[in-house]
Tab-separated table of C-alpha atoms in Angstrom:
chain	number	residue	atom	x	y	z
A	1	UNK	CA	-55.755	33.507	16.189
A	2	UNK	CA	-57.274	35.860	18.679
A	3	UNK	CA	-53.950	37.719	19.137
A	4	UNK	CA	-53.903	37.852	15.106
A	5	UNK	CA	-57.455	39.222	15.048
A	6	UNK	CA	-56.152	41.995	17.749
A	7	UNK	CA	-53.063	42.818	15.806
A	8	UNK	CA	-55.199	43.273	12.668
A	9	UNK	CA	-57.581	45.490	14.354
A	10	UNK	CA	-54.868	47.877	15.868
A	11	UNK	CA	-53.287	47.709	12.460
A	12	UNK	CA	-56.304	49.015	10.563
A	13	UNK	CA	-57.055	51.487	13.194
A	14	UNK	CA	-53.384	53.067	12.891
A	15	UNK	CA	-53.821	53.292	9.004
A	16	UNK	CA	-57.287	54.969	9.556
A	17	UNK	CA	-55.576	57.582	11.833
A	18	UNK	CA	-52.615	58.220	9.711
A	19	UNK	CA	-54.827	58.977	6.904
A	20	UNK	CA	-56.947	61.413	9.147
A	21	UNK	CA	-53.837	63.008	10.964
A	22	UNK	CA	-50.706	62.995	8.916
A	23	UNK	CA	-47.439	62.343	10.440
A	24	UNK	CA	-46.123	65.305	12.269
A	25	UNK	CA	-43.399	66.943	9.909
A	26	UNK	CA	-44.656	65.421	6.888
A	27	UNK	CA	-44.639	67.625	3.669
A	28	UNK	CA	-47.983	69.120	1.856
A	29	UNK	CA	-50.129	68.999	5.434
A	30	UNK	CA	-50.259	72.999	5.370
A	31	UNK	CA	-51.588	75.207	2.622
A	32	UNK	CA	-49.709	78.373	2.616
A	33	UNK	CA	-51.852	80.033	-0.137
A	34	UNK	CA	-55.505	80.015	-1.470
A	35	UNK	CA	-56.635	82.686	-3.737
A	36	UNK	CA	-58.735	83.550	-6.448
A	37	UNK	CA	-56.934	85.123	-9.462
A	38	UNK	CA	-57.521	87.816	-12.337
A	39	UNK	CA	-58.890	84.992	-14.617
A	40	UNK	CA	-62.501	84.055	-14.678
A	41	UNK	CA	-63.479	80.502	-14.281
A	42	UNK	CA	-63.831	78.289	-16.096
A	43	UNK	CA	-61.453	78.685	-18.698
A	44	UNK	CA	-60.525	75.193	-19.874
A	45	UNK	CA	-58.927	76.095	-23.365
A	46	UNK	CA	-55.118	75.072	-22.464
A	47	UNK	CA	-52.660	74.194	-19.823
A	48	UNK	CA	-52.047	76.335	-16.915
A	49	UNK	CA	-48.755	76.167	-14.945
A	50	UNK	CA	-46.421	77.927	-12.342
A	51	UNK	CA	-43.570	79.762	-13.806
A	52	UNK	CA	-40.349	81.195	-12.092
A	53	UNK	CA	-40.232	84.804	-11.377
A	54	UNK	CA	-38.076	87.459	-9.710
A	55	UNK	CA	-40.475	87.830	-6.898
A	56	UNK	CA	-41.155	85.881	-3.754
A	57	UNK	CA	-43.456	83.622	-5.351
A	58	UNK	CA	-43.863	82.282	-9.016
A	59	UNK	CA	-45.963	83.499	-11.635
A	60	UNK	CA	-49.178	81.949	-13.021
A	61	UNK	CA	-49.149	81.450	-16.754
A	62	UNK	CA	-51.976	80.320	-19.148
A	63	UNK	CA	-51.194	79.046	-22.353
A	64	UNK	CA	-54.370	79.237	-24.334
A	65	UNK	CA	-54.396	76.861	-27.359
A	66	UNK	CA	-58.066	77.052	-28.544
A	67	UNK	CA	-60.890	79.650	-28.823
A	68	UNK	CA	-58.593	82.653	-28.758
A	69	UNK	CA	-59.397	86.051	-29.401
A	70	UNK	CA	-56.175	86.562	-31.759
A	71	UNK	CA	-56.652	83.155	-33.591
A	72	UNK	CA	-53.277	82.384	-32.384
A	73	UNK	CA	-52.040	80.336	-29.442
A	74	UNK	CA	-52.020	82.934	-26.343
A	75	UNK	CA	-49.836	83.178	-23.389
A	76	UNK	CA	-51.481	84.995	-20.438
A	77	UNK	CA	-49.264	85.645	-17.246
A	78	UNK	CA	-50.280	86.972	-13.746
A	79	UNK	CA	-47.986	88.015	-11.295
A	80	UNK	CA	-47.309	86.281	-8.007
A	81	UNK	CA	-46.227	89.630	-6.597
A	82	UNK	CA	-49.772	90.692	-7.108
A	83	UNK	CA	-51.202	87.453	-5.843
A	84	UNK	CA	-52.155	86.709	-9.374
A	85	UNK	CA	-54.497	90.063	-9.709
A	86	UNK	CA	-52.341	91.844	-12.228
A	87	UNK	CA	-51.491	90.423	-15.645
A	88	UNK	CA	-48.039	91.137	-16.872
A	89	UNK	CA	-48.387	89.652	-20.150
A	90	UNK	CA	-51.219	88.789	-22.763
A	91	UNK	CA	-49.903	88.120	-26.215
A	92	UNK	CA	-50.719	86.054	-29.264
A	93	UNK	CA	-47.729	83.947	-30.448
A	94	UNK	CA	-46.471	82.466	-33.775
A	95	UNK	CA	-48.297	79.287	-33.361
A	96	UNK	CA	-51.916	78.890	-34.941
A	97	UNK	CA	-54.264	77.456	-32.476
A	98	UNK	CA	-54.066	73.545	-32.503
A	99	UNK	CA	-54.166	70.993	-29.552
A	100	UNK	CA	-52.077	68.049	-31.094
A	101	UNK	CA	-49.735	67.668	-28.292
A	102	UNK	CA	-48.153	69.148	-25.130
A	103	UNK	CA	-47.572	72.761	-24.394
A	104	UNK	CA	-44.979	74.128	-21.999
A	105	UNK	CA	-43.487	77.393	-20.721
A	106	UNK	CA	-39.729	76.830	-19.917
A	107	UNK	CA	-36.333	78.664	-20.599
A	108	UNK	CA	-34.914	76.737	-23.537
A	109	UNK	CA	-32.413	79.039	-24.760
A	110	UNK	CA	-30.580	79.949	-21.454
A	111	UNK	CA	-31.780	83.545	-21.431
A	112	UNK	CA	-33.560	83.323	-17.841
A	113	UNK	CA	-37.100	83.778	-19.631
A	114	UNK	CA	-39.713	80.970	-20.236
A	115	UNK	CA	-39.728	80.097	-23.857
A	116	UNK	CA	-43.078	78.391	-25.523
A	117	UNK	CA	-42.434	74.858	-26.091
A	118	UNK	CA	-44.808	72.773	-28.297
A	119	UNK	CA	-44.131	68.965	-28.162
A	120	UNK	CA	-46.271	67.895	-31.062
A	121	UNK	CA	-47.254	64.156	-30.620
A	122	UNK	CA	-49.742	63.419	-33.498
A	123	UNK	CA	-50.748	64.762	-36.883
A	124	UNK	CA	-46.966	65.866	-37.416
A	125	UNK	CA	-45.376	66.651	-40.861
A	126	UNK	CA	-42.163	64.466	-40.401
A	127	UNK	CA	-44.046	61.557	-38.950
A	128	UNK	CA	-42.156	61.753	-35.663
A	129	UNK	CA	-42.891	63.491	-32.474
A	130	UNK	CA	-41.648	67.303	-33.116
A	131	UNK	CA	-40.358	69.603	-30.784
A	132	UNK	CA	-41.169	73.423	-31.815
A	133	UNK	CA	-39.937	76.493	-29.635
A	134	UNK	CA	-40.765	80.130	-29.787
A	135	UNK	CA	-38.632	82.282	-27.865
A	136	UNK	CA	-39.680	84.765	-24.744
A	137	UNK	CA	-37.175	87.165	-26.105
A	138	UNK	CA	-39.261	87.734	-29.218
A	139	UNK	CA	-42.334	87.828	-27.269
A	140	UNK	CA	-43.154	84.417	-28.894
A	141	UNK	CA	-43.010	85.487	-32.298
A	142	UNK	CA	-39.907	83.810	-33.553
A	143	UNK	CA	-39.430	80.083	-33.564
A	144	UNK	CA	-36.008	79.103	-32.720
A	145	UNK	CA	-36.399	75.304	-33.130
A	146	UNK	CA	-38.365	73.122	-35.059
A	147	UNK	CA	-37.486	69.478	-35.490
A	148	UNK	CA	-38.421	65.985	-35.726
A	149	UNK	CA	-37.316	63.648	-32.889
A	150	UNK	CA	-36.359	59.946	-32.367
A	151	UNK	CA	-40.058	59.034	-31.232
A	152	UNK	CA	-42.508	57.929	-33.332
A	153	UNK	CA	-45.877	59.802	-32.586
A	154	UNK	CA	-47.905	58.219	-29.635
A	155	UNK	CA	-50.085	59.521	-26.736
A	156	UNK	CA	-49.611	56.530	-24.069
A	157	UNK	CA	-48.428	59.021	-21.370
A	158	UNK	CA	-46.847	62.315	-20.580
A	159	UNK	CA	-44.484	64.347	-22.661
A	160	UNK	CA	-42.031	67.031	-20.875
A	161	UNK	CA	-39.012	69.205	-21.492
A	162	UNK	CA	-36.314	69.421	-18.922
A	163	UNK	CA	-32.539	69.232	-18.452
A	164	UNK	CA	-32.211	65.511	-17.452
A	165	UNK	CA	-28.518	65.301	-18.127
A	166	UNK	CA	-27.415	68.403	-16.615
A	167	UNK	CA	-25.656	69.580	-19.750
A	168	UNK	CA	-27.608	72.881	-19.857
A	169	UNK	CA	-29.739	71.939	-22.779
A	170	UNK	CA	-33.314	70.919	-22.521
A	171	UNK	CA	-34.006	67.141	-23.193
A	172	UNK	CA	-37.239	65.327	-24.347
A	173	UNK	CA	-38.907	63.212	-21.713
A	174	UNK	CA	-41.562	60.609	-22.065
A	175	UNK	CA	-43.181	59.092	-19.232
A	176	UNK	CA	-44.908	56.155	-20.788
A	177	UNK	CA	-47.997	55.077	-18.224
A	178	UNK	CA	-49.673	52.638	-20.375
A	179	UNK	CA	-48.982	49.744	-22.993
A	180	UNK	CA	-45.441	49.489	-21.818
A	181	UNK	CA	-43.271	46.742	-22.680
A	182	UNK	CA	-41.767	46.320	-18.896
A	183	UNK	CA	-45.290	46.122	-17.481
A	184	UNK	CA	-44.161	49.006	-15.652
A	185	UNK	CA	-44.256	52.879	-16.062
A	186	UNK	CA	-41.244	53.500	-18.243
A	187	UNK	CA	-39.078	56.731	-18.701
A	188	UNK	CA	-37.658	57.544	-22.034
A	189	UNK	CA	-35.188	60.473	-22.699
A	190	UNK	CA	-33.946	61.970	-25.878
A	191	UNK	CA	-31.067	64.152	-25.461
A	192	UNK	CA	-31.183	68.033	-26.463
A	193	UNK	CA	-27.449	67.739	-27.261
A	194	UNK	CA	-28.475	65.301	-30.249
A	195	UNK	CA	-31.151	67.509	-31.323
A	196	UNK	CA	-33.537	64.742	-29.911
A	197	UNK	CA	-32.162	62.108	-31.987
A	198	UNK	CA	-30.530	59.836	-29.323
A	199	UNK	CA	-32.070	58.253	-26.497
A	200	UNK	CA	-29.900	58.470	-23.457
A	201	UNK	CA	-32.341	56.554	-21.164
A	202	UNK	CA	-35.071	53.987	-21.422
A	203	UNK	CA	-36.127	52.135	-18.404
A	204	UNK	CA	-39.005	50.681	-16.555
A	205	UNK	CA	-39.853	51.963	-12.920
A	206	UNK	CA	-41.160	50.858	-9.670
A	207	UNK	CA	-44.542	52.000	-10.585
A	208	UNK	CA	-47.037	49.819	-12.167
A	209	UNK	CA	-49.038	51.536	-15.001
A	210	UNK	CA	-51.939	53.752	-13.969
A	211	UNK	CA	-53.292	57.222	-14.920
A	212	UNK	CA	-55.067	58.217	-11.745
A	213	UNK	CA	-53.261	61.469	-11.661
A	214	UNK	CA	-50.383	63.651	-12.855
A	215	UNK	CA	-46.886	62.289	-13.677
A	216	UNK	CA	-43.800	65.113	-13.750
A	217	UNK	CA	-39.945	64.847	-13.652
A	218	UNK	CA	-38.734	67.158	-10.921
A	219	UNK	CA	-35.493	67.220	-8.683
A	220	UNK	CA	-37.436	66.335	-5.470
A	221	UNK	CA	-34.584	65.289	-3.345
A	222	UNK	CA	-32.314	68.278	-4.539
A	223	UNK	CA	-29.418	65.885	-5.803
A	224	UNK	CA	-29.257	67.371	-9.051
A	225	UNK	CA	-31.088	64.471	-10.679
A	226	UNK	CA	-34.453	64.437	-11.870
A	227	UNK	CA	-37.045	62.112	-9.977
A	228	UNK	CA	-40.138	60.734	-11.266
A	229	UNK	CA	-43.174	62.204	-9.222
A	230	UNK	CA	-46.633	61.057	-9.357
A	231	UNK	CA	-49.483	63.287	-7.901
A	232	UNK	CA	-52.498	60.738	-7.502
A	233	UNK	CA	-55.527	62.525	-7.532
A	234	UNK	CA	-58.250	59.896	-7.504
A	235	UNK	CA	-58.583	56.309	-6.305
A	236	UNK	CA	-55.977	56.787	-3.250
A	237	UNK	CA	-55.535	54.696	-0.307
A	238	UNK	CA	-55.570	57.546	2.127
A	239	UNK	CA	-58.615	59.385	0.667
A	240	UNK	CA	-56.405	62.317	0.185
A	241	UNK	CA	-54.399	63.327	-2.923
A	242	UNK	CA	-51.276	61.790	-2.544
A	243	UNK	CA	-47.329	62.424	-3.519
A	244	UNK	CA	-45.331	59.553	-4.588
A	245	UNK	CA	-41.662	60.170	-5.938
A	246	UNK	CA	-39.059	57.435	-7.118
A	247	UNK	CA	-35.503	58.844	-7.105
A	248	UNK	CA	-33.498	59.377	-10.079
A	249	UNK	CA	-30.532	58.208	-8.367
A	250	UNK	CA	-32.028	54.540	-8.094
A	251	UNK	CA	-33.086	54.932	-11.842
A	252	UNK	CA	-36.590	54.900	-10.297
A	253	UNK	CA	-36.494	51.839	-8.520
A	254	UNK	CA	-36.863	53.255	-4.974
A	255	UNK	CA	-39.738	55.347	-3.638
A	256	UNK	CA	-38.170	58.477	-1.332
A	257	UNK	CA	-41.814	59.954	-0.692
A	258	UNK	CA	-45.391	58.490	-0.301
A	259	UNK	CA	-47.655	60.863	1.616
A	260	UNK	CA	-51.363	61.855	1.693
A	261	UNK	CA	-51.770	65.482	1.519
A	262	UNK	CA	-54.071	68.088	2.878
A	263	UNK	CA	-56.083	68.057	-0.344
A	264	UNK	CA	-59.066	65.737	-1.008
A	265	UNK	CA	-59.251	64.111	-4.449
A	266	UNK	CA	-60.339	66.322	-7.152
A	267	UNK	CA	-59.839	66.870	-10.866
A	268	UNK	CA	-60.938	70.437	-11.586
A	269	UNK	CA	-57.762	71.818	-12.774
A	270	UNK	CA	-53.923	71.230	-13.238
A	271	UNK	CA	-51.521	69.826	-10.426
A	272	UNK	CA	-47.832	70.374	-10.136
A	273	UNK	CA	-44.834	70.017	-7.880
A	274	UNK	CA	-43.102	73.552	-8.045
A	275	UNK	CA	-40.942	75.642	-5.821
A	276	UNK	CA	-43.677	78.201	-5.417
A	277	UNK	CA	-42.017	80.257	-2.639
A	278	UNK	CA	-38.493	79.845	-3.741
A	279	UNK	CA	-37.271	78.161	-0.727
A	280	UNK	CA	-35.569	75.400	-2.410
A	281	UNK	CA	-38.174	72.882	-1.695
A	282	UNK	CA	-41.070	71.784	-3.923
A	283	UNK	CA	-44.503	72.581	-3.016
A	284	UNK	CA	-47.790	71.112	-4.209
A	285	UNK	CA	-49.787	73.511	-6.361
A	286	UNK	CA	-53.282	73.126	-7.427
A	287	UNK	CA	-54.432	75.418	-10.161
A	288	UNK	CA	-58.037	75.156	-9.981
A	289	UNK	CA	-59.979	76.330	-13.228
A	290	UNK	CA	-63.337	75.140	-12.794
A	291	UNK	CA	-65.951	74.675	-10.090
A	292	UNK	CA	-64.295	77.032	-7.943
A	293	UNK	CA	-65.826	79.130	-4.859
A	294	UNK	CA	-64.622	82.567	-6.170
A	295	UNK	CA	-65.968	82.380	-9.524
A	296	UNK	CA	-62.246	82.627	-10.689
A	297	UNK	CA	-59.256	80.538	-11.526
A	298	UNK	CA	-57.779	79.701	-8.114
A	299	UNK	CA	-54.303	78.980	-6.836
A	300	UNK	CA	-53.995	76.683	-3.856
A	301	UNK	CA	-50.481	75.886	-2.598
A	302	UNK	CA	-49.429	73.157	0.366
A	303	UNK	CA	-46.008	73.733	1.578
A	304	UNK	CA	-43.238	71.189	0.916
A	305	UNK	CA	-41.856	71.682	4.339
């Protein structure tokens, strides 16, 4: 019994030390950027995200969906090359202000520019989840797609557009995080090739349902398949923000990453995994939109290397 107690004491100490001093070489331990931006904080009227750019780092984008000056959904972009001090776009769009779903900037038509996607998940005219897209080429004035999908409206998880099946067309992904039939977090995908009428994946994953952070589909391990990432921002075992990833190659049954990061838990903004510095490795980005030290929206980045 004494030996067992000694073993347990040593094990607890190792866990404690690992939480305080992460393993050498683990990702997300080093911050490569912490800066205030051109945007005044707080500004809680829509989602913030990073978008690809031609410079050495990504740009900061703000999709303002309510309380806008134009009476329309607006897109605001600050350049990464200016460390987010210079705004390169501020425009009202074809969409009237509303917040009945998920907004995302992503290249939908293959021209290399981020189009404005609205995944409308409630109060839809078709009685289905709908996909609406305004093109960047038209400065977000022209809608290039408006369609109902195979999904009935629901908000038990996270909706996202991404090229799941690698055919060059964006697919509609639903990461269902609660009220699931399998008792696990589930991934449901409707193909862009079918105009979102055909589901090409519906599967339970290794994760039990929980909503203590941000879920995202990304190619974490760079094998060309989308992996399921969970950025856990509260109630973590390490006392830090954690990154958990289940591989797409295992159909989300095998975890390929579980690590505490340099960040303490907080929910004052938007978290995402993104290749911030264009080195081919996903970094952990925290866009802090309220309670900032600078009085501005801030960008904090921890290196994925």
